[in-house]
Short mmCIF file of C-alpha atoms in Angstrom, two decimals:
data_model
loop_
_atom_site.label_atom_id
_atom_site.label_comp_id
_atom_site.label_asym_id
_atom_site.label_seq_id
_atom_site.Cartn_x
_atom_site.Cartn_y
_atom_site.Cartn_z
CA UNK A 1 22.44 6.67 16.21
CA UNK A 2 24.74 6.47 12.77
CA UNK A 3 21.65 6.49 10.39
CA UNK A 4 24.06 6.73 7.55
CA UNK A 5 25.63 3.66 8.37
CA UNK A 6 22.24 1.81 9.21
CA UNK A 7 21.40 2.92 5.86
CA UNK A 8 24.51 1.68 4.29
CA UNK A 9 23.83 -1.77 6.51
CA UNK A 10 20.43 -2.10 4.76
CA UNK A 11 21.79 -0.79 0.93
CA UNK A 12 24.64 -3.76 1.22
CA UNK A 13 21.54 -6.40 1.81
CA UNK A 14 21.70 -6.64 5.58
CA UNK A 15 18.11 -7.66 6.47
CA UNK A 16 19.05 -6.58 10.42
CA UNK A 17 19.66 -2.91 8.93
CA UNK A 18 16.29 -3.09 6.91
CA UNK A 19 14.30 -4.38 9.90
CA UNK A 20 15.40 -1.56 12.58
CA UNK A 21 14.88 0.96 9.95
CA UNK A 22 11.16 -0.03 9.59
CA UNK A 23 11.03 -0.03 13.26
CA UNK A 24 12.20 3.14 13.40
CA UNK A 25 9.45 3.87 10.58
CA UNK A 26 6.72 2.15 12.66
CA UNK A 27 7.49 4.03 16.30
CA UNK A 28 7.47 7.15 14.41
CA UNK A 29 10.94 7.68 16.17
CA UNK A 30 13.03 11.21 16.67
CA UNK A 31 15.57 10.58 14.20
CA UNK A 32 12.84 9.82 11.27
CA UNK A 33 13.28 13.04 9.22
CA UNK A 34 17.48 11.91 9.48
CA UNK A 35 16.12 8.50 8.33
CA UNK A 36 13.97 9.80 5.38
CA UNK A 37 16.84 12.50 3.95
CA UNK A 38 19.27 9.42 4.29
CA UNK A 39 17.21 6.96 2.07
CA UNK A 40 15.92 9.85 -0.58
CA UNK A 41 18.54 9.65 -2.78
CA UNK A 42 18.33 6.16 -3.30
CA UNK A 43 14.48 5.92 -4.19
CA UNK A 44 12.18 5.51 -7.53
CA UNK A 45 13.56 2.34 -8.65
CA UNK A 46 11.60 -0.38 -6.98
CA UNK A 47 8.48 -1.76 -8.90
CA UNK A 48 5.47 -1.48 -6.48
CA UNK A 49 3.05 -4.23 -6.60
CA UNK A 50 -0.24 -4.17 -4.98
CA UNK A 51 -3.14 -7.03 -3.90
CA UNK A 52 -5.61 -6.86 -2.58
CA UNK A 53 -9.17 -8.56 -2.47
CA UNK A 54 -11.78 -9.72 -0.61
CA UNK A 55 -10.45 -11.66 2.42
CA UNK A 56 -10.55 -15.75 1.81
CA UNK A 57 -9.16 -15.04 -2.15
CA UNK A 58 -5.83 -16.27 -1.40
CA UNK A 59 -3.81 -12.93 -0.93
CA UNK A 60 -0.82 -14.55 0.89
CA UNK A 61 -0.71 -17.66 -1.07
CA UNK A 62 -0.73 -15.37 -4.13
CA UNK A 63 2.28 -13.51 -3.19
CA UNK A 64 4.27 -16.53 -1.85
CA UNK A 65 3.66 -17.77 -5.73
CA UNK A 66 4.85 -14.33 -7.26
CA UNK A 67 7.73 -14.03 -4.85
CA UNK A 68 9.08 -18.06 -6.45
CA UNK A 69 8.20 -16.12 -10.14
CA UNK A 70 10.53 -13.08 -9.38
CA UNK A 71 13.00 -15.22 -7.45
CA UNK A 72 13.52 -17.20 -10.54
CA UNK A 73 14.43 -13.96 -12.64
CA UNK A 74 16.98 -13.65 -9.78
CA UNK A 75 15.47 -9.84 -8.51
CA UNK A 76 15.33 -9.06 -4.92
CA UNK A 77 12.06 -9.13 -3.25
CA UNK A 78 10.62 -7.68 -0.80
CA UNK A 79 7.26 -8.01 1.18
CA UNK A 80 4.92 -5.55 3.16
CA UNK A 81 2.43 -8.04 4.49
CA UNK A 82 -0.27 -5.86 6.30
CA UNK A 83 -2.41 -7.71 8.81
CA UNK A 84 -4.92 -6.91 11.60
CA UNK A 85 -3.86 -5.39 14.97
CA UNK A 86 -3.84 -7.48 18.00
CA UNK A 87 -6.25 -5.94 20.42
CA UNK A 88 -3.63 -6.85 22.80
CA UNK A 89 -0.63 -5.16 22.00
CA UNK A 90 -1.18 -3.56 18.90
CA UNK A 91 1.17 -5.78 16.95
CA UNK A 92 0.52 -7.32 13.52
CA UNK A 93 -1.59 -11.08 13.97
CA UNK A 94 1.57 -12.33 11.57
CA UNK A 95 -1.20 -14.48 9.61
CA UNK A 96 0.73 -13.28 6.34
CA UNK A 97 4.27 -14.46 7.84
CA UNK A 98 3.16 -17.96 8.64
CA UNK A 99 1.72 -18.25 5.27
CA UNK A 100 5.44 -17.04 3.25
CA UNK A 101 7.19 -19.04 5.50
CA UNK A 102 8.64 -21.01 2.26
CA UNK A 103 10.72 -17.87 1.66
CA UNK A 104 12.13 -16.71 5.39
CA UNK A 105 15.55 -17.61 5.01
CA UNK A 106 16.24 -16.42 0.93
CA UNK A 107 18.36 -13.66 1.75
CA UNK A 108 17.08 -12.04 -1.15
CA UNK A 109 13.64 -12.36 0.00
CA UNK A 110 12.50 -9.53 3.09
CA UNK A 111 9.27 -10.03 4.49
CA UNK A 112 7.68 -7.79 7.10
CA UNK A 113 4.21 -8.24 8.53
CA UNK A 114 2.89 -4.63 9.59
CA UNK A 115 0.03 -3.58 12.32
CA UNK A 116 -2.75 -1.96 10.58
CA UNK A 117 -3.07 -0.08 14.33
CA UNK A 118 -6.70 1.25 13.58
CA UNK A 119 -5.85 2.77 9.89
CA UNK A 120 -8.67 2.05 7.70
CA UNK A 121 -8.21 1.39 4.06
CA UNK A 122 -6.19 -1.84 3.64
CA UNK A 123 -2.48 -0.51 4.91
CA UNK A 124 -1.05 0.65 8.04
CA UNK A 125 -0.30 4.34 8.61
CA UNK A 126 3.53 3.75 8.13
CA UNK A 127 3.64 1.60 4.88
CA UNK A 128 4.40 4.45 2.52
CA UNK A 129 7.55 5.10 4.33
CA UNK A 130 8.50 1.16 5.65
CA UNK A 131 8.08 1.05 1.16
CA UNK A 132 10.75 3.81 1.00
CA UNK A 133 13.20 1.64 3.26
CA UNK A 134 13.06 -1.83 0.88
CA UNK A 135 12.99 0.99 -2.34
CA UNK A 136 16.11 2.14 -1.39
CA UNK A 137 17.20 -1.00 0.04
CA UNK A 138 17.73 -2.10 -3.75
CA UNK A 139 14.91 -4.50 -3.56
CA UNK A 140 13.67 -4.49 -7.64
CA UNK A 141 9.73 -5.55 -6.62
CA UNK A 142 8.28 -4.53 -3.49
CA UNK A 143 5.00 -6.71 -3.25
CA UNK A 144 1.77 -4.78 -0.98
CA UNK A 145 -0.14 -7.24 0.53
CA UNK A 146 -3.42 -5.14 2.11
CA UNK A 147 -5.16 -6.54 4.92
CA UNK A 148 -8.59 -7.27 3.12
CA UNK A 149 -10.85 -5.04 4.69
CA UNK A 150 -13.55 -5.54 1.18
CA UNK A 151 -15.27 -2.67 -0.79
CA UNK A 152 -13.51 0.00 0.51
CA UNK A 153 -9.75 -0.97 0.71
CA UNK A 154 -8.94 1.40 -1.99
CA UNK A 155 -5.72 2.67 -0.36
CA UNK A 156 -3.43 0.83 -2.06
CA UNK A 157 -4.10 2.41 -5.93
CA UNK A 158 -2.63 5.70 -4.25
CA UNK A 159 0.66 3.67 -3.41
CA UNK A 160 1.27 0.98 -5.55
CA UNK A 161 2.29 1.13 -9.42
CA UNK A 162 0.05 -1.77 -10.42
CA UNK A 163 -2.61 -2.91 -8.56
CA UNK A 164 -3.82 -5.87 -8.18
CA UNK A 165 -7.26 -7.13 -7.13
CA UNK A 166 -7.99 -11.06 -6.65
CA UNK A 167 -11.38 -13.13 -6.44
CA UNK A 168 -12.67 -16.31 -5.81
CA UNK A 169 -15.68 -18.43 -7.24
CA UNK A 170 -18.43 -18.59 -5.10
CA UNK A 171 -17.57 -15.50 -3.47
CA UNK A 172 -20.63 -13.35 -4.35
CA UNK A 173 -18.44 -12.12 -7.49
CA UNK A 174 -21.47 -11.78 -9.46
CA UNK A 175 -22.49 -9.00 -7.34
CA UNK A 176 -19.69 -7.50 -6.46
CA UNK A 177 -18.68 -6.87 -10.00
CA UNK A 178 -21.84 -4.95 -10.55
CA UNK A 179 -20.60 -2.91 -7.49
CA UNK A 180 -18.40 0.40 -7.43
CA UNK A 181 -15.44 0.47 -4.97
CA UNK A 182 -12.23 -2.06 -4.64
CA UNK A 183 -13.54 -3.58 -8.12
CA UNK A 184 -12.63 -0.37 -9.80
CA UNK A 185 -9.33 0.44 -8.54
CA UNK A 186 -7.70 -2.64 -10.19
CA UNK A 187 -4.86 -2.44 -13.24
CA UNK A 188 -4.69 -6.68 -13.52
CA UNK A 189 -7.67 -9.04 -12.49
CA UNK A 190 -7.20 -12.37 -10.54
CA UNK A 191 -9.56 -15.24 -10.31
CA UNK A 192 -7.51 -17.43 -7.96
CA UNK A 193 -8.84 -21.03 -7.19
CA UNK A 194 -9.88 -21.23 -10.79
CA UNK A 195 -10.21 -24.87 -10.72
CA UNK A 196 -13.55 -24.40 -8.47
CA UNK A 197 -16.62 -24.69 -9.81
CA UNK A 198 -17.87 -21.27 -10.90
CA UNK A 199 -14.79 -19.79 -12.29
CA UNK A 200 -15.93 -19.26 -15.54
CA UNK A 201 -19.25 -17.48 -14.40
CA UNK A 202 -16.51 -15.14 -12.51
CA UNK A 203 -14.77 -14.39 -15.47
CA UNK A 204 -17.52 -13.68 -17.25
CA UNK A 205 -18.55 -11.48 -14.85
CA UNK A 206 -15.79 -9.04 -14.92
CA UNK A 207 -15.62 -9.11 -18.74
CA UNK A 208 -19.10 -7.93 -18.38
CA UNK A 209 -17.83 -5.01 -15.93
CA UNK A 210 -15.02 -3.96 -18.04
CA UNK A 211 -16.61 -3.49 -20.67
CA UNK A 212 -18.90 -1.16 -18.87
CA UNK A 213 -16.31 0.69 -17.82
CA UNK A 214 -14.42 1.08 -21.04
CA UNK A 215 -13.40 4.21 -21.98
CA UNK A 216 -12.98 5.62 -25.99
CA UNK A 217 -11.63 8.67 -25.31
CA UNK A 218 -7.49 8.99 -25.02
CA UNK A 219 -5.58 6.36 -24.76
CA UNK A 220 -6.56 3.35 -21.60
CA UNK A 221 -5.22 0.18 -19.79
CA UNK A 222 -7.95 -2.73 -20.39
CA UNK A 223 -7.41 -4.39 -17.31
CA UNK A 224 -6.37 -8.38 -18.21
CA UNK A 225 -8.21 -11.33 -16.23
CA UNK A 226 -5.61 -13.74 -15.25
CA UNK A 227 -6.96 -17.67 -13.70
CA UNK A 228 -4.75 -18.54 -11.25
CA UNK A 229 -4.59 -21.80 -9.19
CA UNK A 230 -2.31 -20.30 -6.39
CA UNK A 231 -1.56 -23.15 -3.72
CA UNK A 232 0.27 -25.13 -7.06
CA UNK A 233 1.68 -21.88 -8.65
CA UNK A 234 -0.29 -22.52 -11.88
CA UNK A 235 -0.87 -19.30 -14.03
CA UNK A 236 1.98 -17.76 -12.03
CA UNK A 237 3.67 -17.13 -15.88
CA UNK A 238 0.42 -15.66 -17.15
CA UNK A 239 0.02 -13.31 -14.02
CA UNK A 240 3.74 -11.86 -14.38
CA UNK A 241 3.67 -11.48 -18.14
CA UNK A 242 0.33 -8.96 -17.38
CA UNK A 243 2.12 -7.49 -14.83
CA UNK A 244 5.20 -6.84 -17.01
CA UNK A 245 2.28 -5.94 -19.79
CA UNK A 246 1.20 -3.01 -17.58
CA UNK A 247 4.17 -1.68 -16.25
CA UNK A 248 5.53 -1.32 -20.19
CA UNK A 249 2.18 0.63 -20.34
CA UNK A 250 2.74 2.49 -17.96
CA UNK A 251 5.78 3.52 -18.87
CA UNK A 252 5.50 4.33 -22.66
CA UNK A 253 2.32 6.07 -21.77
CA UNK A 254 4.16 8.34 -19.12
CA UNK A 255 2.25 7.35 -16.48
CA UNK A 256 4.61 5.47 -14.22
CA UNK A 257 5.83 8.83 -13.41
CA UNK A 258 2.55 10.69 -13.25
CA UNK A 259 1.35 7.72 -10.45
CA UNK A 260 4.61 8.29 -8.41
CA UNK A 261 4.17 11.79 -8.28
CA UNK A 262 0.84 11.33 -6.97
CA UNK A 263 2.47 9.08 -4.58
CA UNK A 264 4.57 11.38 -3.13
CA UNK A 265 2.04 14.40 -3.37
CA UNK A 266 -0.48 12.28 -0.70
CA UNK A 267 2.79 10.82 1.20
CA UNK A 268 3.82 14.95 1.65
CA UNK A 269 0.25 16.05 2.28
CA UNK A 270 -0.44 13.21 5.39
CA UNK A 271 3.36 13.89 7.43
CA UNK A 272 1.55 17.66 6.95
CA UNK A 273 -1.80 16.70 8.33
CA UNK A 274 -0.19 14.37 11.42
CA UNK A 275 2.06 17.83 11.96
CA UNK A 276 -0.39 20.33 11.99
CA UNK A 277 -2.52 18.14 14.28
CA UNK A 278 0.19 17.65 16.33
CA UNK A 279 1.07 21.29 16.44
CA UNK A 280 -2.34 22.63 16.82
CA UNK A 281 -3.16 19.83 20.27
CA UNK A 282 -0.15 21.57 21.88
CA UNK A 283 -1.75 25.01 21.32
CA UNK A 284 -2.31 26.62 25.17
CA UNK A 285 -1.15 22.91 26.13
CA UNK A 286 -4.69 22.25 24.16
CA UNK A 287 -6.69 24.43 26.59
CA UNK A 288 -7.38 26.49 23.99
CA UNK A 289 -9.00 23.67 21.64
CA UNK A 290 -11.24 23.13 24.98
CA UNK A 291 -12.16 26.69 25.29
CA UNK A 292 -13.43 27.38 21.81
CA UNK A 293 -15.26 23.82 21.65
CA UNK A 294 -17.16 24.89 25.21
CA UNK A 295 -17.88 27.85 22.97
CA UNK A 296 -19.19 26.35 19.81
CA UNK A 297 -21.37 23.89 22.02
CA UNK A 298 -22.65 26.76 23.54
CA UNK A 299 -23.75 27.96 20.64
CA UNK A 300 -21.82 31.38 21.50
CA UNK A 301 -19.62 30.97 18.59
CA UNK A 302 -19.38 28.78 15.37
CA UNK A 303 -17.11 26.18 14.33
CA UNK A 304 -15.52 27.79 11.40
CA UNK A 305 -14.54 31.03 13.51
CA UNK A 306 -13.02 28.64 16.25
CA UNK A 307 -11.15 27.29 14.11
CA UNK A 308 -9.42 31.01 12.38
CA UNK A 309 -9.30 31.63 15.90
CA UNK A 310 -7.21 28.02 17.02
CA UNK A 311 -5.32 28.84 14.14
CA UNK A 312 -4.10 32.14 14.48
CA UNK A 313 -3.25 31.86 17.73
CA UNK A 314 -1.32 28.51 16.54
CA UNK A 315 0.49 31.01 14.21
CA UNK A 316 0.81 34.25 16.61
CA UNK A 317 2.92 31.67 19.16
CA UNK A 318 5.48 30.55 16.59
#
């Protein structure tokens, strides 16, 4: 395989190029490290958006309306829309592709629905790296759709530069704002659907939780509540100047580069973790591994000592 020329194909806008190159993300295939030193110098300029939300806030129709907002600024766009696995084959449900079908065939528009495959969190185990391909792909926004798992789809803050978290009236909101977890993770506050009854109790709601939260010490982000009316793109303007709001922060405040940093500290520490696991099963063609646990469920020897043990003889075969 030329990777240097399918990542030449995807830098000059082919969407072909950009699709295999995610595949090749997604199958975890042999030349991946070849794919990953080919794209690395052409990285850190993409602005990562996250959502994420509850599911039934309007995720989907929320990012079809921000895609139209950054289209009209003429940027390139592209889409990691993570959905449920089939219990079938494993694939993505492509819910989210049906929905941003308005936007298939703007070739400055990419869209890829991705297989959550088990992962917990909101995102599949391959988004970090599928966001690598569209970064260097020269796509300017890179919009994170998470699956909507609730509470504890906090995944995306450790990947995205802002986050974004949408609600609904008469979603429970008034609890759920009293409520640690997703609630707390978000930069810029949606309450989509605002023309429902109960949007103002929502909003007043998460003014109340802010202010909570507020911090006096150092210097902070106080996180915006934008009304948005998604399905007829109203408060699209609102939600992009907030966006553009915190990124500005972000930047003057140095912490655009502080939050990619992080980014690529967790990306490096999980291919480490999947290696070492990987490594350590093969140890003794993992009849080791099966010794020591017989051992430890013995009660002959315990679980920290099997594991020096696993270890060094991990170390003594290399």
């Amino acid at each position: 395989m030329d990777v240097d020329g399918l990542v030449a194909e995807a830098r000059a806008g082919r969407a072909r190029a950009v699709a295999r190159l995610i595949s090749l993300v997604e199958d975890e295939s042999p030349h991946l490290r070849a794919v990953a030193a080919a794209l690395s110098p052409h990285v850190g300029r993409a602005r990562v958006l996250g959502l994420t939300g509850p599911p039934g806030v309007g995720k989907s129709t929320s990012t079809s309306m921000l895609i139209s907002a950054f289209r009209a600024r003429d940027l390139r766009v592209g889409v990691l829309a993570i959905d449920p696995s089939s219990p079938f084959s494993g694939g993505a449900l492509l819910g989210d592709r049906i929905r941003l079908h308005d936007h298939t065939t703007d070739p400055a528009v990419f869209i890829r629905s991705m297989a959550t495959r088990g992962h917990l969190g909101g995102l599949a185990t391959a988004t970090p790296q599928a966001l690598r391909v569209l970064d260097a792909a020269g796509f300017d926004v890179v919009l994170v759709e998470t699956v909507g798992v609730g509470q504890s789809e906090v995944d995306i803050v450790s990947l995205a530069d802002t986050t974004v978290v949408l609600l609904a009236p008469g979603m429970g909101d008034g609890i759920q704002a009293a409520k640690a977890g997703i609630l707390e993770v978000a930069d810029v506050f949606v309450v989509n659907k605002a023309d429902r009854d109960g949007a103002d109790q929502t909003v007043r709601d998460l003014r109340h939780m802010i202010s909570l939260g507020r911090r006096e010490t150092g210097p902070s982000w106080r996180q915006p509540i934008v009304r948005t009316v998604a399905t007829t793109s109203q408060g699209a303007d609102d939600l992009v100047s907030a966006l553009d709001a915190h990124h500005d922060w972000l930047v003057a405040h140095g912490d655009l580069a502080r939050r990619r940093a992080t980014r690529a500290r967790r990306e490096v520490e999980a291919i480490a973790v999947r290696e070492l696991r990987a490594r350590l099963s093969g140890v003794g063609g993992g009849e080791t591994l099966d010794r020591l646990a017989t051992r430890v469920a013995a009660g002959e020897l315990d679980p920290f000592t099997a594991a020096d043990e696993l270890i060094g003889e991990h170390r003594y075969q290399r």
